[in-house]
PDB file of C-alpha atoms in Angstrom:
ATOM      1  CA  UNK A 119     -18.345 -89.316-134.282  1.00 51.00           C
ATOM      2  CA  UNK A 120     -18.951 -86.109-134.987  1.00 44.00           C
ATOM      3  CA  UNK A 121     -17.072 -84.407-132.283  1.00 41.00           C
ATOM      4  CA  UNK A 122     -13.956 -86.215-133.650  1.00 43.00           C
ATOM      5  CA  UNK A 123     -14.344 -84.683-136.441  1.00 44.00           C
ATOM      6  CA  UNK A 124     -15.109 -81.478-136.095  1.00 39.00           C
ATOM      7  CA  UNK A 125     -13.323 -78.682-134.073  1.00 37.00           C
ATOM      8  CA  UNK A 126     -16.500 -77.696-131.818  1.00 35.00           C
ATOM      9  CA  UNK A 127     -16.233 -74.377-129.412  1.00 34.00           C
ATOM     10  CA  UNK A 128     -15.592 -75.144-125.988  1.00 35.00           C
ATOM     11  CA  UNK A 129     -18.722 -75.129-124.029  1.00 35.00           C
ATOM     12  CA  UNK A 130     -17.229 -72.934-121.264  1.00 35.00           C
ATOM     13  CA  UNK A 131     -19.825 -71.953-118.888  1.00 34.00           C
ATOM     14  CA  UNK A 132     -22.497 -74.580-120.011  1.00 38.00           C
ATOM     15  CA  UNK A 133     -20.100 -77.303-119.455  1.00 39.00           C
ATOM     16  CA  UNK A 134     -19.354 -75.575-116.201  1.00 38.00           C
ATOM     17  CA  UNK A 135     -23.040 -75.523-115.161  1.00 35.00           C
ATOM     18  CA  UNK A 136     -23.102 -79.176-116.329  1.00 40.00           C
ATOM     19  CA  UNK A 137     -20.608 -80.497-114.211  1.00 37.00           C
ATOM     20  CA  UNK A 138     -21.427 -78.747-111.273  1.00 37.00           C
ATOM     21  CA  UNK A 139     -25.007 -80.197-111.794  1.00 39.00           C
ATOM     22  CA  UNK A 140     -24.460 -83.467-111.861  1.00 41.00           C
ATOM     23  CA  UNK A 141     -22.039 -83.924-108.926  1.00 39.00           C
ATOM     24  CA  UNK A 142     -21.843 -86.619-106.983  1.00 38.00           C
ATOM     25  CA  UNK A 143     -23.347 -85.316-103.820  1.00 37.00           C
ATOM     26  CA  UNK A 144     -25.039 -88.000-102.092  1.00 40.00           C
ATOM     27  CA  UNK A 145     -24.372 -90.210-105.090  1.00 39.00           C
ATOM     28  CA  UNK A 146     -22.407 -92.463-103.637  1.00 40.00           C
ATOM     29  CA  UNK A 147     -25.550 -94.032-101.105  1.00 41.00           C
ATOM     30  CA  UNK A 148     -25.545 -97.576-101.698  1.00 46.00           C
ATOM     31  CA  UNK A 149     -28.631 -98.635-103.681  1.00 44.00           C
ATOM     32  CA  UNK A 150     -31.637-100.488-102.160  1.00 46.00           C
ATOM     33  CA  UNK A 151     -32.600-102.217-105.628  1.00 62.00           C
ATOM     34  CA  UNK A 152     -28.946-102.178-107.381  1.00 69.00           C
ATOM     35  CA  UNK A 153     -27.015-105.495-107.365  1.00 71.00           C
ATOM     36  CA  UNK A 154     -23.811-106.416-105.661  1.00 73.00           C
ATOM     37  CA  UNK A 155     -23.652-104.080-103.245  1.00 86.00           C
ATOM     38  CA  UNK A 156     -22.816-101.695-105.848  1.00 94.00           C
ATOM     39  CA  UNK A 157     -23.990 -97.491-105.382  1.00 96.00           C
ATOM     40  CA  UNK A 158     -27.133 -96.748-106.227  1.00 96.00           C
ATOM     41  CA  UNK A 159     -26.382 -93.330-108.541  1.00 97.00           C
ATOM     42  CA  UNK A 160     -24.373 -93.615-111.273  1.00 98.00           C
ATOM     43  CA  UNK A 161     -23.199 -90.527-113.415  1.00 98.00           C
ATOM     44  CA  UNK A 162     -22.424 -90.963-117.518  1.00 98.00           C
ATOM     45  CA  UNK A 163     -20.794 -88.227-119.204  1.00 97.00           C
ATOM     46  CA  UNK A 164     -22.033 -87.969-123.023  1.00 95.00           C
ATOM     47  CA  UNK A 165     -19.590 -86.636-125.075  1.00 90.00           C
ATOM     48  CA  UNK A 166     -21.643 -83.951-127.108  1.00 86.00           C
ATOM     49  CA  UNK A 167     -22.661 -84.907-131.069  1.00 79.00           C
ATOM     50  CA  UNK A 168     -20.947 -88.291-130.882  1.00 86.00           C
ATOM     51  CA  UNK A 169     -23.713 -90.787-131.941  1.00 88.00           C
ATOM     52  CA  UNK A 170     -22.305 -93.811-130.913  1.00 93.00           C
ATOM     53  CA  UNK A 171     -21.507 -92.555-127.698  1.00 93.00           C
ATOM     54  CA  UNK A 172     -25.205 -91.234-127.138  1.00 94.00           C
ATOM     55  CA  UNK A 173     -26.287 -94.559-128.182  1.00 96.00           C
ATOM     56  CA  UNK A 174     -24.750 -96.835-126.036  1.00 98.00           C
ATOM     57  CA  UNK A 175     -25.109 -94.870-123.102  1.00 98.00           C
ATOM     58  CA  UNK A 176     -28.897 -94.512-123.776  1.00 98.00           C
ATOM     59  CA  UNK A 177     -29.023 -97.880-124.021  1.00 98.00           C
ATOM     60  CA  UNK A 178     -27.036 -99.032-120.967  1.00 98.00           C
ATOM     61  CA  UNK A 179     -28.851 -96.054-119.366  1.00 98.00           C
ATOM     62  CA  UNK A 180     -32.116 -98.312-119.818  1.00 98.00           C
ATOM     63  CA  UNK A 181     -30.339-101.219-119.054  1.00 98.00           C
ATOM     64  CA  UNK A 182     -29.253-100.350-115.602  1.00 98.00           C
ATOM     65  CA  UNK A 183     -32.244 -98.351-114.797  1.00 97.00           C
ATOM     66  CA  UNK A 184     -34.433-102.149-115.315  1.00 97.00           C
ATOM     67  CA  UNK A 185     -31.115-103.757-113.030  1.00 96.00           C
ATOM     68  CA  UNK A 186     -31.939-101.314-109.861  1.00 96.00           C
ATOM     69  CA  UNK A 187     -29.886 -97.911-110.577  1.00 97.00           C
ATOM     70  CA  UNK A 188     -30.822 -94.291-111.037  1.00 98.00           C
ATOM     71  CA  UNK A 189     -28.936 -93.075-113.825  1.00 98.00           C
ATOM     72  CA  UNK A 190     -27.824 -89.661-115.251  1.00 98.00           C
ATOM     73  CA  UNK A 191     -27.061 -88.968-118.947  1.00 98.00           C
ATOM     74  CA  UNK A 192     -24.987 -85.599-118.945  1.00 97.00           C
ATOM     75  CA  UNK A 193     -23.890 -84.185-122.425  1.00 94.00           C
ATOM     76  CA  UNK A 194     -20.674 -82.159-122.564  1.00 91.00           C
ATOM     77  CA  UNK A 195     -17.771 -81.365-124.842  1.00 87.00           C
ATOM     78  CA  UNK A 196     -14.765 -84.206-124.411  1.00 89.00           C
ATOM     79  CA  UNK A 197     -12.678 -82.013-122.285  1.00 91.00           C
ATOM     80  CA  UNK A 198     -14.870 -81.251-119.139  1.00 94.00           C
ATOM     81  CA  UNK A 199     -16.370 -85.099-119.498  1.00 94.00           C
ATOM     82  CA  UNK A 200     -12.481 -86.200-118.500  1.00 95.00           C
ATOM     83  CA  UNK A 201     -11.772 -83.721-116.281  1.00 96.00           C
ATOM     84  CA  UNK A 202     -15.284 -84.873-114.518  1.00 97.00           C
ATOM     85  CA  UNK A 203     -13.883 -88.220-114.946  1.00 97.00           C
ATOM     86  CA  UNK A 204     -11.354 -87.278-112.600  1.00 96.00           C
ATOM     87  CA  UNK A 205     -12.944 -85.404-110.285  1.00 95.00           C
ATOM     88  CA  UNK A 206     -15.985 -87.468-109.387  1.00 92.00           C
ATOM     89  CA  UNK A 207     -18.302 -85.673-111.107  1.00 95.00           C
ATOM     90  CA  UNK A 208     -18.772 -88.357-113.897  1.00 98.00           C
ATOM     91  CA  UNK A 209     -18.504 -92.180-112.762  1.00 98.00           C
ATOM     92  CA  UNK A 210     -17.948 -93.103-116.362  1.00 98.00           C
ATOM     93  CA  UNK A 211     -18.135 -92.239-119.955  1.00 98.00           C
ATOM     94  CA  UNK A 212     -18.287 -94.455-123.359  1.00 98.00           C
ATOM     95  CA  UNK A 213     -17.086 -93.265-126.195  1.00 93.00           C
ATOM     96  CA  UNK A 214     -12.942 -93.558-125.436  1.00 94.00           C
ATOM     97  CA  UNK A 215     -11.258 -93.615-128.608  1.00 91.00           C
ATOM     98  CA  UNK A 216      -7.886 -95.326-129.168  1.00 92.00           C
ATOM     99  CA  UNK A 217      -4.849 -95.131-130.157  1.00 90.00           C
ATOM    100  CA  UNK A 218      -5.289 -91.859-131.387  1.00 84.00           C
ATOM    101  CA  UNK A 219      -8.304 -89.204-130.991  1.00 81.00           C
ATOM    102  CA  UNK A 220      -8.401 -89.250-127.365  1.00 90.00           C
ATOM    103  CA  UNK A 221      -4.577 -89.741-127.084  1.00 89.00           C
ATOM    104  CA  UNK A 222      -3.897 -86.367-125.421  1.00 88.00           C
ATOM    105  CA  UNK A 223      -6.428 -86.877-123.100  1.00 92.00           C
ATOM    106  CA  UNK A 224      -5.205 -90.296-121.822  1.00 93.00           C
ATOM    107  CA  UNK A 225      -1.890 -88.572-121.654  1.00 94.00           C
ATOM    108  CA  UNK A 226      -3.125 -85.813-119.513  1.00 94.00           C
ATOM    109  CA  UNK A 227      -5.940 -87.741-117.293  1.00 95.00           C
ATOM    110  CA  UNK A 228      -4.693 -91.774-118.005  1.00 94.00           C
ATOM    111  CA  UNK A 229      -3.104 -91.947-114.000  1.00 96.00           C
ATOM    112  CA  UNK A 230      -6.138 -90.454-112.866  1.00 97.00           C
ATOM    113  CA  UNK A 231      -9.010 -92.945-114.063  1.00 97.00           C
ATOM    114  CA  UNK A 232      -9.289 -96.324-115.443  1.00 97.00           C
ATOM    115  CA  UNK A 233     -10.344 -98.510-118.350  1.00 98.00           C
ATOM    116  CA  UNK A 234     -13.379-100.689-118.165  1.00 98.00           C
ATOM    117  CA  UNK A 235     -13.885-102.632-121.229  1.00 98.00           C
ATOM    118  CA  UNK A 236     -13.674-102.500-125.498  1.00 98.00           C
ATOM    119  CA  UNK A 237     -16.830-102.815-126.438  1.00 98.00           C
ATOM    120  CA  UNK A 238     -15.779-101.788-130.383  1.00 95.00           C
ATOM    121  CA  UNK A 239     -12.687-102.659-132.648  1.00 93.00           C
ATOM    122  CA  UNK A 240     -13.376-101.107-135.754  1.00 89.00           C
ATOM    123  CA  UNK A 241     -13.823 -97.451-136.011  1.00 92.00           C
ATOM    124  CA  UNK A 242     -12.392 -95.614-138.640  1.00 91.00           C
ATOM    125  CA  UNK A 243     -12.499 -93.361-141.284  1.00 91.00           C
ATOM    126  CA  UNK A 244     -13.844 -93.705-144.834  1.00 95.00           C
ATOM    127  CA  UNK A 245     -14.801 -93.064-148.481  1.00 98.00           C
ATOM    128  CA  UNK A 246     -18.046 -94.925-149.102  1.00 98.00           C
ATOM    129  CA  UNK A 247     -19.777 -96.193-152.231  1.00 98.00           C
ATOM    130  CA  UNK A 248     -23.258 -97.057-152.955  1.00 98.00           C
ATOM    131  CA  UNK A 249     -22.723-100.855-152.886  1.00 98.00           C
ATOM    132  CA  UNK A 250     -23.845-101.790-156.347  1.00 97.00           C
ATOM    133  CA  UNK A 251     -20.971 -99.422-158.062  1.00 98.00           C
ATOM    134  CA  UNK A 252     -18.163-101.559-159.962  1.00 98.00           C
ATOM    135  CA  UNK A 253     -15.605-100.324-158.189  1.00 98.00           C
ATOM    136  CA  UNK A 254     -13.787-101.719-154.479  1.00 98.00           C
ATOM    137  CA  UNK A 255     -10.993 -99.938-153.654  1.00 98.00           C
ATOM    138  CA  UNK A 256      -9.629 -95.954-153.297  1.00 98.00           C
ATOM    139  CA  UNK A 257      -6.671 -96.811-155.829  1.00 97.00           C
ATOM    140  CA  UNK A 258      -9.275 -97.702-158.471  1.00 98.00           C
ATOM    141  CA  UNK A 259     -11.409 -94.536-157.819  1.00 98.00           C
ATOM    142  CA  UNK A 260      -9.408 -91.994-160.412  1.00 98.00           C
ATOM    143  CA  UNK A 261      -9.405 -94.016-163.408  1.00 98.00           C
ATOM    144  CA  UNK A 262     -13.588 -94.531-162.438  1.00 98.00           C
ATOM    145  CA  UNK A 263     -13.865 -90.631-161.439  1.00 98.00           C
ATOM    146  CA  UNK A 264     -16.561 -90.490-164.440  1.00 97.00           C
ATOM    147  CA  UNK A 265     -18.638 -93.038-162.949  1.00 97.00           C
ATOM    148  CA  UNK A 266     -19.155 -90.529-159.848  1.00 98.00           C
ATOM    149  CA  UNK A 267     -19.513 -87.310-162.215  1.00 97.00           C
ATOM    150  CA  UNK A 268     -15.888 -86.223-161.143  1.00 98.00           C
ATOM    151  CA  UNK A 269     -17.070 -85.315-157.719  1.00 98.00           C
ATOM    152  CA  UNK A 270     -16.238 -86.884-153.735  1.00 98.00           C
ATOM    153  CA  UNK A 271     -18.820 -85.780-151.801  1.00 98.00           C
ATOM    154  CA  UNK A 272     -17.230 -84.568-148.042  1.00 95.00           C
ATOM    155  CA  UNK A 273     -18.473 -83.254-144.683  1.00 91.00           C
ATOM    156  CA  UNK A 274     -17.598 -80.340-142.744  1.00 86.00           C
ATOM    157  CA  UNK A 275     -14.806 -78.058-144.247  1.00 88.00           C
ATOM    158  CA  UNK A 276     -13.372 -77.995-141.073  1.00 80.00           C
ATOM    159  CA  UNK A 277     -13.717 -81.408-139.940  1.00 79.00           C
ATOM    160  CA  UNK A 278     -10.082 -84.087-139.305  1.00 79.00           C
ATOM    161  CA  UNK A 279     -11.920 -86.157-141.946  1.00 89.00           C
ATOM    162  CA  UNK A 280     -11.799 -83.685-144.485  1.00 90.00           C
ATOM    163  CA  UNK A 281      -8.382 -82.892-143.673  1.00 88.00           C
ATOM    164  CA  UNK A 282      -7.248 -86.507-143.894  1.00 91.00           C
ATOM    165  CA  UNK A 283      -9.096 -86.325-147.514  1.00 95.00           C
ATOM    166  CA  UNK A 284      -7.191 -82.940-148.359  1.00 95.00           C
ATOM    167  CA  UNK A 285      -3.618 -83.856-147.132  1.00 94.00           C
ATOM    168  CA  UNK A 286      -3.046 -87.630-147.778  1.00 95.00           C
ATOM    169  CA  UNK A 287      -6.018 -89.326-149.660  1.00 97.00           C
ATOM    170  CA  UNK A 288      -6.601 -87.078-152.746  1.00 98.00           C
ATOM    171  CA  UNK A 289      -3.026 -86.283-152.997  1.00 98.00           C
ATOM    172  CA  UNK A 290      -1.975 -90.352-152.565  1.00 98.00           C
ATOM    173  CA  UNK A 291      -4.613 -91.605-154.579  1.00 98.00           C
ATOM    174  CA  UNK A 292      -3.560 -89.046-157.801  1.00 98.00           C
ATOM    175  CA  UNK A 293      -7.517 -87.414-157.012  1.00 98.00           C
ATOM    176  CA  UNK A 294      -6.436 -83.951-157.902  1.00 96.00           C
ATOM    177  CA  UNK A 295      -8.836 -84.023-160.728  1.00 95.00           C
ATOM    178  CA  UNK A 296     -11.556 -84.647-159.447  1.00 98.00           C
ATOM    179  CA  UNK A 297     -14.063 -82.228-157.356  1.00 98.00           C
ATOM    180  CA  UNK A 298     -14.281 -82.388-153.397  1.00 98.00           C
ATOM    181  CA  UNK A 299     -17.436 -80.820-151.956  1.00 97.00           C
ATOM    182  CA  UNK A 300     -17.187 -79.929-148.439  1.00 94.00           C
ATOM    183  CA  UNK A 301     -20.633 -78.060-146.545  1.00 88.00           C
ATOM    184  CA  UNK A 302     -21.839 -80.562-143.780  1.00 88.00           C
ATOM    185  CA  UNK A 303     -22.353 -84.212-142.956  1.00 86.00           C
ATOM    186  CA  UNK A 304     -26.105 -83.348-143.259  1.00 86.00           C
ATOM    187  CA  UNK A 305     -25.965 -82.255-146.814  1.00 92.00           C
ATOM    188  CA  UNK A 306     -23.423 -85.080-147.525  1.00 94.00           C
ATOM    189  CA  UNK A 307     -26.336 -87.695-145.923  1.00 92.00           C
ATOM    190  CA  UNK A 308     -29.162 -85.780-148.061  1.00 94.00           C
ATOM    191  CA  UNK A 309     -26.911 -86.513-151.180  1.00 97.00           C
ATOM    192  CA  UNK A 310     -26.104 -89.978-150.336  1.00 97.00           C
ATOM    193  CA  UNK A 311     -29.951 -90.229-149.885  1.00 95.00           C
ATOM    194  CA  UNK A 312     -30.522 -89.356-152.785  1.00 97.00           C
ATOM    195  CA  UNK A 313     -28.256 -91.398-154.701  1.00 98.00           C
ATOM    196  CA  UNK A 314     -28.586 -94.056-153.305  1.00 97.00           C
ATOM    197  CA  UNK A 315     -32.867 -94.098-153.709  1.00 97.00           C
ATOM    198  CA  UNK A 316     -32.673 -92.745-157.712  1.00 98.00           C
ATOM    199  CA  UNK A 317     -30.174 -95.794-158.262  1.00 97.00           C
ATOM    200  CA  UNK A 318     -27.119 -93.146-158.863  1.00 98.00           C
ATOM    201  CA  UNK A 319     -23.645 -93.957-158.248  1.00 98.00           C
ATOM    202  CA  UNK A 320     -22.151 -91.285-155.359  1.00 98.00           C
ATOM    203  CA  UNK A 321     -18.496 -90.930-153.366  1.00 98.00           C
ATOM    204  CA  UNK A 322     -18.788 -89.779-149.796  1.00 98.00           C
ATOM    205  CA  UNK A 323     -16.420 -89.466-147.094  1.00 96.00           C
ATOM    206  CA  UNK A 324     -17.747 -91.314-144.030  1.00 94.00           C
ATOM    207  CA  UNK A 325     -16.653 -93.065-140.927  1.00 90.00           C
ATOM    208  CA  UNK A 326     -17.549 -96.047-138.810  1.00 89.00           C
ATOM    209  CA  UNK A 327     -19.665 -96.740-136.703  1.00 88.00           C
ATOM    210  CA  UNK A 328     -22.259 -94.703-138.175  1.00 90.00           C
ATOM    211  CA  UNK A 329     -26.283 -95.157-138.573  1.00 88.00           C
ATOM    212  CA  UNK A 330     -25.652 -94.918-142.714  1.00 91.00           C
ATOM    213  CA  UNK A 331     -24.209 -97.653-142.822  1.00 91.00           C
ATOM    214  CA  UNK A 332     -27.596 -99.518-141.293  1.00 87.00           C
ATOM    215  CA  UNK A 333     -29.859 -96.778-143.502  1.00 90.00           C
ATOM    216  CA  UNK A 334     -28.385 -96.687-147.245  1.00 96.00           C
ATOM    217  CA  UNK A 335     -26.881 -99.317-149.287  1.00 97.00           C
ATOM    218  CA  UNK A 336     -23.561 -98.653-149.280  1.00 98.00           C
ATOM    219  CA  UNK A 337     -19.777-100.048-149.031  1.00 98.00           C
ATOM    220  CA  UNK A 338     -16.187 -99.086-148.042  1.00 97.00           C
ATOM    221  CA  UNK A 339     -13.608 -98.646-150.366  1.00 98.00           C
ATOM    222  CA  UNK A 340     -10.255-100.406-149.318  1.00 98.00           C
ATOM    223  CA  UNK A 341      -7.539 -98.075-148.356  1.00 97.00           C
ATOM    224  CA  UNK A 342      -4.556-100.167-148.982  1.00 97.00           C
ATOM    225  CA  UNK A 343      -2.182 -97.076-148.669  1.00 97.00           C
ATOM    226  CA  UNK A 344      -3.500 -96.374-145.208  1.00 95.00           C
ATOM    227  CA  UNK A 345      -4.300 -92.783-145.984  1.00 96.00           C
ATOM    228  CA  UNK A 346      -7.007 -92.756-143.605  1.00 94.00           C
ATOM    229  CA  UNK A 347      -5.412 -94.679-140.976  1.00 90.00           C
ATOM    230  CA  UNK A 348      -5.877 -97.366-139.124  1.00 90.00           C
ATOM    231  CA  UNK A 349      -8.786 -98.442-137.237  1.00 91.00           C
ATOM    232  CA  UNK A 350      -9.284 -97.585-133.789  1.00 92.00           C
ATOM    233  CA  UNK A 351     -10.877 -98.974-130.552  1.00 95.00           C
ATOM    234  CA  UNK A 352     -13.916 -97.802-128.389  1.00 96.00           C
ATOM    235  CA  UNK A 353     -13.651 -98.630-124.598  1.00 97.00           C
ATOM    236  CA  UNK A 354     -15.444 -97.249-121.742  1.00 98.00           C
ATOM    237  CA  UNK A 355     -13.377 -95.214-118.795  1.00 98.00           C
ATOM    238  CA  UNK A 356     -14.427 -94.832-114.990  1.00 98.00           C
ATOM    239  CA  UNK A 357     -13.555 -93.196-112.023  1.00 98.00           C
ATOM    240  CA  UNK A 358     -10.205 -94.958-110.383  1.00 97.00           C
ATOM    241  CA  UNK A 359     -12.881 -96.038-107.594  1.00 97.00           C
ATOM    242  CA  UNK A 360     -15.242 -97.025-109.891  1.00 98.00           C
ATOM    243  CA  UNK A 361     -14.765-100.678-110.287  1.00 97.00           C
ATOM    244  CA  UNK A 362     -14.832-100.567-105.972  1.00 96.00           C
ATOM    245  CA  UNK A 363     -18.589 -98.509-105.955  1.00 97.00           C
ATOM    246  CA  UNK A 364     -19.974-100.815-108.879  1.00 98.00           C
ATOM    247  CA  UNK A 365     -18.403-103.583-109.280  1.00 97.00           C
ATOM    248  CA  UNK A 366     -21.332-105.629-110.792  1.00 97.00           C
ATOM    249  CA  UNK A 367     -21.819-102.985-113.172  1.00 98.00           C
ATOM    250  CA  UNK A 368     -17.665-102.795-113.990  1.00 98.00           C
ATOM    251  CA  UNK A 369     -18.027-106.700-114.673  1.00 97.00           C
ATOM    252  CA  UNK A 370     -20.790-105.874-117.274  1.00 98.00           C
ATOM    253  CA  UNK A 371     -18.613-103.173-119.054  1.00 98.00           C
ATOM    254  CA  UNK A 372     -15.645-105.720-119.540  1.00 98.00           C
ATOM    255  CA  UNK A 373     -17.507-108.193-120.899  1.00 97.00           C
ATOM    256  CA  UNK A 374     -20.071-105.562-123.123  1.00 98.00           C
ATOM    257  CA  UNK A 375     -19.266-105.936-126.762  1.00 97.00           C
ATOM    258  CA  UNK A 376     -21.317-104.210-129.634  1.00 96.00           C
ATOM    259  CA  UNK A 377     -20.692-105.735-133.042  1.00 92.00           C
ATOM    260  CA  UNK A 378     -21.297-103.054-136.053  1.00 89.00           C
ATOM    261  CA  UNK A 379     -24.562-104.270-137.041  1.00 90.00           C
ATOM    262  CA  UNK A 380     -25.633-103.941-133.486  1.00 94.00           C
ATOM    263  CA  UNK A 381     -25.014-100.419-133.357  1.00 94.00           C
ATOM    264  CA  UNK A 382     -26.116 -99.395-136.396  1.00 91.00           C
ATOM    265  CA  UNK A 383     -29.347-100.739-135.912  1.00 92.00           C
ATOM    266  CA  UNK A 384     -29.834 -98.869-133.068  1.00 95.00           C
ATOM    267  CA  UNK A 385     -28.220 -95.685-134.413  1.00 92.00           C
ATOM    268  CA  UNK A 386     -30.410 -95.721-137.605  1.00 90.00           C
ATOM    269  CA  UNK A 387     -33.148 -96.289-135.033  1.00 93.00           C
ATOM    270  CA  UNK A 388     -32.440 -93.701-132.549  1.00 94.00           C
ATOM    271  CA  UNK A 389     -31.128 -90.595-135.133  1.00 90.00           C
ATOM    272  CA  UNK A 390     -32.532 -91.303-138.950  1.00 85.00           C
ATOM    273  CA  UNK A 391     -36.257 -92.353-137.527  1.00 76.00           C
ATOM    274  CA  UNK A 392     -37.820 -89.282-136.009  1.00 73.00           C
ATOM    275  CA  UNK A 393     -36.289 -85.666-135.674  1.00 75.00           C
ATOM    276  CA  UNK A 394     -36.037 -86.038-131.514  1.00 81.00           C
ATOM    277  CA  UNK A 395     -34.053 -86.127-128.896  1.00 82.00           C
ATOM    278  CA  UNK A 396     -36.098 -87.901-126.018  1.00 90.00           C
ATOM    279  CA  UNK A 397     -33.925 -91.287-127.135  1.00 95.00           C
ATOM    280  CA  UNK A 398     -35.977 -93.277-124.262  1.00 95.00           C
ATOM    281  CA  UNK A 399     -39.109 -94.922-126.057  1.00 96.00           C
ATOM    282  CA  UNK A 400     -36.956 -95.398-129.350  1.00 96.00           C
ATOM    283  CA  UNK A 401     -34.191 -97.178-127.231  1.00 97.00           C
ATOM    284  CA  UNK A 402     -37.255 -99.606-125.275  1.00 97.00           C
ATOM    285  CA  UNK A 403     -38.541-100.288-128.705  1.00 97.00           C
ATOM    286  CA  UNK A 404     -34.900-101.800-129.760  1.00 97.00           C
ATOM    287  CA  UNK A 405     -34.541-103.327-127.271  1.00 98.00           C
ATOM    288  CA  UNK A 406     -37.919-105.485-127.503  1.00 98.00           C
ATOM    289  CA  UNK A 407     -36.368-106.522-130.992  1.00 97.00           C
ATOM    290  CA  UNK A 408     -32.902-107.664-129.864  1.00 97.00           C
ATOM    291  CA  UNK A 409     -34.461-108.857-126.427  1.00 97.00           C
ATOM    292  CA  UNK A 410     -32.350-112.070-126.109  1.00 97.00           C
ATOM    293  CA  UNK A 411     -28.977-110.398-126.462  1.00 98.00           C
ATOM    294  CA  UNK A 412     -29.846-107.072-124.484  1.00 98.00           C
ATOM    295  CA  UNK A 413     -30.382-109.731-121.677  1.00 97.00           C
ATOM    296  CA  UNK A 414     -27.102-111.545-122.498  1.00 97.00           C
ATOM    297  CA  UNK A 415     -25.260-108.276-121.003  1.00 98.00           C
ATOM    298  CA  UNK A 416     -26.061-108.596-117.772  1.00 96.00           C
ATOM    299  CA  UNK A 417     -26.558-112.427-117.803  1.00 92.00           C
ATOM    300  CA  UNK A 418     -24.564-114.026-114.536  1.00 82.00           C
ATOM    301  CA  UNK A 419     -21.516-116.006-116.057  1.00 67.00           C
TER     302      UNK A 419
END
């Protein structure tokens, strides 16, 4: 969720080069080993530094190449993966978040592609706890600012999170007093580390779905004011002719569903294990462990 959060540069002429890479060309051949009748290539676009999206499309990238397809992973920012949404150039991408951070995208591009599936209800934003700390919700946390030394421990100064923290949370929760540290999510995860192994009670801002969740022991604090807002929904968006060229695999993305615990596992797995980014072996390994309901996703009804 990175992305999300953070106001990235556009990746102009690499995301350029990217989608004129991975178009469709002679994509659309029907496949000799793909089911249904469905096209053989099939084109994700990644949306750059968004775990969950990296995740799922690694894993549905070994999934489908197992059920018969060749399949392309292509990373770019959110903007040129729409557009290629559009255009061809991407058959489908996986990390569509709704009602809100992708709203002005659906507004611009909505008539021009198509929903495939939900496959998560509960994103969101968040202050997390270690879970052993006597405390449960954000309206408790000023009158228990001692137990965290005073301090919230944030992300990126530049990130919507930390806005959301700076505009509505700290000023509705009366949090003035206490200290907000903003540098990076990676020095926020080193603290929370940290904490969390020397038994010390720590504030972060976090969000869901995220591999932490899976690596530290750690809870939510309710929001009952809503500062943070409400939880959102992940779906997966295709070409308008997509469910027509793959209509087996369109079937599997309505029914795919990927409960938390799911994808943290295979988060923590894929980004807290080893420092790499050839996701293939890591994702095979998972899936040996959750074998039964890997094979569940593209079970025949």
């Amino acid at each position: 969720m990175k992305k999300k959060l953070v106001s990235f540069m556009a990746l102009a002429a690499a995301s350029a080069l990217a989608l004129t890479a991975c178009g469709s060309g002679d994509a659309g051949s029907e496949a000799s080993g793909s089911p249904g009748g469905d096209k053989k290539e099939l084109t994700i676009g990644v949306f750059a530094g968004w775990d969950e999206g990296i995740a799922v499309s690694n894993l549905w990238k070994s999934i489908l190449d197992k059920e018969g397809y060749d399949v392309t992973l292509t990373t770019a920012d959110a903007a040129p993966v729409f557009t290629g949404i559009t255009t061809g150039d991407f058959d489908m991408t996986m990390d569509v978040w709704l009602p809100d951070t992708h709203k002005t995208y659906l507004e611009k591009y909505g008539d021009k592609m198509q929903e495939l599936g939900t496959w998560n209800e509960n994103a969101k934003l968040t202050v997390a706890v270690n879970k052993d700390a006597d405390i449960t919700s954000l309206d408790e946390l000023a009158s228990k600012a001692d137990m965290f030394d005073n301090r919230i421990v944030g992300i990126d100064p530049g990130a919507g999170l930390t806005a959301a923290m700076k505009d509505r949370v700290i000023p509705e929760y009366g949090l003035d007093k206490m200290e907000f540290v903003t540098s990076s999510t990676t020095a926020m995860l080193t603290q929370l580390k940290k904490a969390t192994t020397d038994g010390d009670n720590i504030a972060v801002t976090l969000w869901r779905p995220h591999w932490a969740y899976d690596a530290f022991p750690i809870k939510d604090l309710e929001d009952p004011k809503g500062a943070l807002g409400a939880a959102e929904h992940i779906s997966t968006y295709g070409s308008l002719t997509f469910k027509d060229d793959f209509p087996t695999v369109a079937g599997w993305m309505k029914d795919f569903k990927m409960d938390d615990e799911k994808l943290f596992s295979l988060e923590n797995a894929m980004f807290n294990q080893d420092e790499t980014q050839d996701y293939g072996p890591i994702v095979e390994k998972w899936i040996g462990e959750n074998q039964e309901w890997v094979d569940s996703l593209t079970a025949k009804k």
